[in-house]
mmCIF file of C-alpha atoms in Angstrom:
data_model
loop_
_atom_site.group_PDB
_atom_site.id
_atom_site.type_symbol
_atom_site.label_atom_id
_atom_site.label_comp_id
_atom_site.label_asym_id
_atom_site.label_seq_id
_atom_site.Cartn_x
_atom_site.Cartn_y
_atom_site.Cartn_z
ATOM 1 C CA MET A 616 -10.110 26.704 3.008
ATOM 2 C CA LYS A 617 -6.664 28.465 2.157
ATOM 3 C CA VAL A 618 -5.887 28.406 -1.560
ATOM 4 C CA TYR A 619 -2.466 29.511 -2.648
ATOM 5 C CA ASP A 620 -2.299 31.562 -5.987
ATOM 6 C CA THR A 621 0.600 30.267 -7.816
ATOM 7 C CA ILE A 622 1.030 32.754 -10.199
ATOM 8 C CA ASN A 623 0.282 36.274 -8.038
ATOM 9 C CA LYS A 624 2.131 34.430 -5.195
ATOM 10 C CA VAL A 625 -0.584 34.943 -2.484
ATOM 11 C CA GLU A 626 -2.571 33.285 -0.533
ATOM 12 C CA LEU A 627 -5.921 33.763 0.071
ATOM 13 C CA GLU A 628 -9.057 31.962 1.422
ATOM 14 C CA ALA A 629 -12.013 30.181 -0.947
ATOM 15 C CA ASP A 630 -14.988 27.779 -0.678
ATOM 16 C CA THR A 631 -15.619 24.957 -3.079
ATOM 17 C CA LYS A 632 -17.946 27.523 -4.427
ATOM 18 C CA LYS A 633 -15.217 30.299 -5.128
ATOM 19 C CA LEU A 634 -13.161 27.801 -6.778
ATOM 20 C CA VAL A 635 -15.454 26.466 -9.183
ATOM 21 C CA ASP A 636 -16.152 30.508 -9.888
ATOM 22 C CA ILE A 637 -12.170 31.021 -10.628
ATOM 23 C CA MET A 638 -12.008 27.936 -12.303
ATOM 24 C CA VAL A 639 -15.095 29.356 -14.968
ATOM 25 C CA ASP A 640 -13.062 32.398 -15.300
ATOM 26 C CA GLY A 641 -10.215 30.285 -16.639
ATOM 27 C CA ARG A 642 -8.094 29.187 -13.863
ATOM 28 C CA GLN A 643 -7.004 25.420 -12.964
ATOM 29 C CA VAL A 644 -7.241 24.375 -9.418
ATOM 30 C CA ASP A 645 -5.036 21.593 -7.699
ATOM 31 C CA LEU A 646 -5.657 19.574 -5.427
ATOM 32 C CA TYR A 647 -2.910 17.850 -3.876
ATOM 33 C CA LEU A 648 -4.173 14.656 -1.861
ATOM 34 C CA SER A 649 -2.939 13.518 1.609
ATOM 35 C CA GLU A 650 -3.191 9.861 -0.270
ATOM 36 C CA LYS A 651 -3.291 8.064 -3.156
ATOM 37 C CA LYS A 652 -6.127 7.595 -4.808
ATOM 38 C CA THR A 653 -7.269 4.149 -7.772
ATOM 39 C CA ASP A 654 -10.409 4.564 -9.581
ATOM 40 C CA ALA A 655 -12.935 1.610 -9.319
ATOM 41 C CA ASP A 656 -11.024 -0.302 -11.308
ATOM 42 C CA GLY A 657 -7.753 -0.349 -10.472
ATOM 43 C CA TYR A 658 -6.975 1.293 -14.055
ATOM 44 C CA LEU A 659 -5.877 4.381 -12.747
ATOM 45 C CA SER A 660 -4.092 5.662 -9.559
ATOM 46 C CA TRP A 661 -3.204 9.448 -8.468
ATOM 47 C CA ASP A 662 -2.513 12.131 -5.691
ATOM 48 C CA VAL A 663 -3.011 15.245 -7.379
ATOM 49 C CA GLU A 664 -6.238 16.050 -9.133
ATOM 50 C CA HIS A 665 -5.978 19.423 -11.595
ATOM 51 C CA TRP A 666 -9.228 20.628 -12.498
ATOM 52 C CA SER A 667 -10.438 23.600 -15.371
ATOM 53 C CA SER A 668 -13.486 24.704 -16.947
ATOM 54 C CA ILE A 669 -14.369 24.012 -21.219
ATOM 55 C CA ASP A 670 -17.144 26.405 -20.340
ATOM 56 C CA ASN A 671 -19.332 27.442 -17.071
ATOM 57 C CA LYS A 672 -20.919 24.171 -17.389
ATOM 58 C CA LYS A 673 -18.590 21.539 -18.389
ATOM 59 C CA PHE A 674 -15.343 20.812 -16.612
ATOM 60 C CA ILE A 675 -12.180 18.335 -17.291
ATOM 61 C CA ARG A 676 -9.991 16.829 -14.344
ATOM 62 C CA CYS A 677 -6.950 15.862 -14.572
ATOM 63 C CA TYR A 678 -4.147 13.319 -13.369
ATOM 64 C CA SER A 679 -0.713 13.667 -11.510
ATOM 65 C CA LEU A 680 1.144 10.535 -10.055
ATOM 66 C CA GLU A 681 4.596 11.371 -7.751
ATOM 67 C CA GLY A 682 5.561 14.497 -10.277
ATOM 68 C CA LYS A 683 4.340 12.811 -13.146
ATOM 69 C CA VAL A 684 1.504 14.461 -15.296
ATOM 70 C CA LEU A 685 -0.531 11.164 -16.099
ATOM 71 C CA GLY A 686 -2.185 11.239 -19.934
ATOM 72 C CA GLU A 687 -6.040 10.037 -18.531
ATOM 73 C CA SER A 688 -9.094 12.694 -18.333
ATOM 74 C CA THR A 689 -12.389 12.303 -16.738
ATOM 75 C CA GLY A 690 -15.102 14.819 -18.326
ATOM 76 C CA HIS A 691 -17.696 16.861 -15.583
ATOM 77 C CA ASN A 692 -20.887 18.893 -15.552
ATOM 78 C CA ILE A 693 -22.439 21.403 -13.249
ATOM 79 C CA TYR A 694 -24.716 18.909 -11.709
ATOM 80 C CA ASP A 695 -22.056 16.206 -11.286
ATOM 81 C CA LEU A 696 -19.080 18.918 -10.601
ATOM 82 C CA TYR A 697 -19.592 18.379 -6.164
ATOM 83 C CA ASN A 698 -19.823 14.842 -6.497
ATOM 84 C CA ASP A 699 -16.067 14.558 -7.213
ATOM 85 C CA PHE A 700 -14.594 18.243 -7.135
ATOM 86 C CA LYS A 701 -13.480 17.826 -2.984
ATOM 87 C CA PRO A 702 -10.822 20.558 -2.587
ATOM 88 C CA GLU A 703 -11.824 19.987 1.239
ATOM 89 C CA GLU A 704 -10.029 16.655 1.603
ATOM 90 C CA ALA A 705 -6.644 17.715 -0.323
ATOM 91 C CA VAL A 706 -3.698 18.211 1.989
ATOM 92 C CA LYS A 707 -3.250 21.454 -0.503
ATOM 93 C CA VAL A 708 -4.636 23.721 -2.747
ATOM 94 C CA GLU A 709 -3.396 25.641 -4.952
ATOM 95 C CA LEU A 710 -4.631 28.097 -8.429
ATOM 96 C CA SER A 711 -2.448 28.448 -11.530
#
């Protein structure tokens, strides 16, 4: 998939595994979704996911809705990361 690097101002090709490696190396991956998502409880809605790594086995996802960064976040370990980290479903993927 095409990924735009906002720091180096270049477009590159990366698959999901490569994006995870990029996060482990210290970069943030932003997934811009085609439509708003809501959690199972109806508590949280978002249209952008900001993924980053705490270490090589722990990840954090923060959220934005309509340009506003939300205060909520979720933690993920490497074993359940691929259940929720789905860059192939995003309309735009950026590195920051």
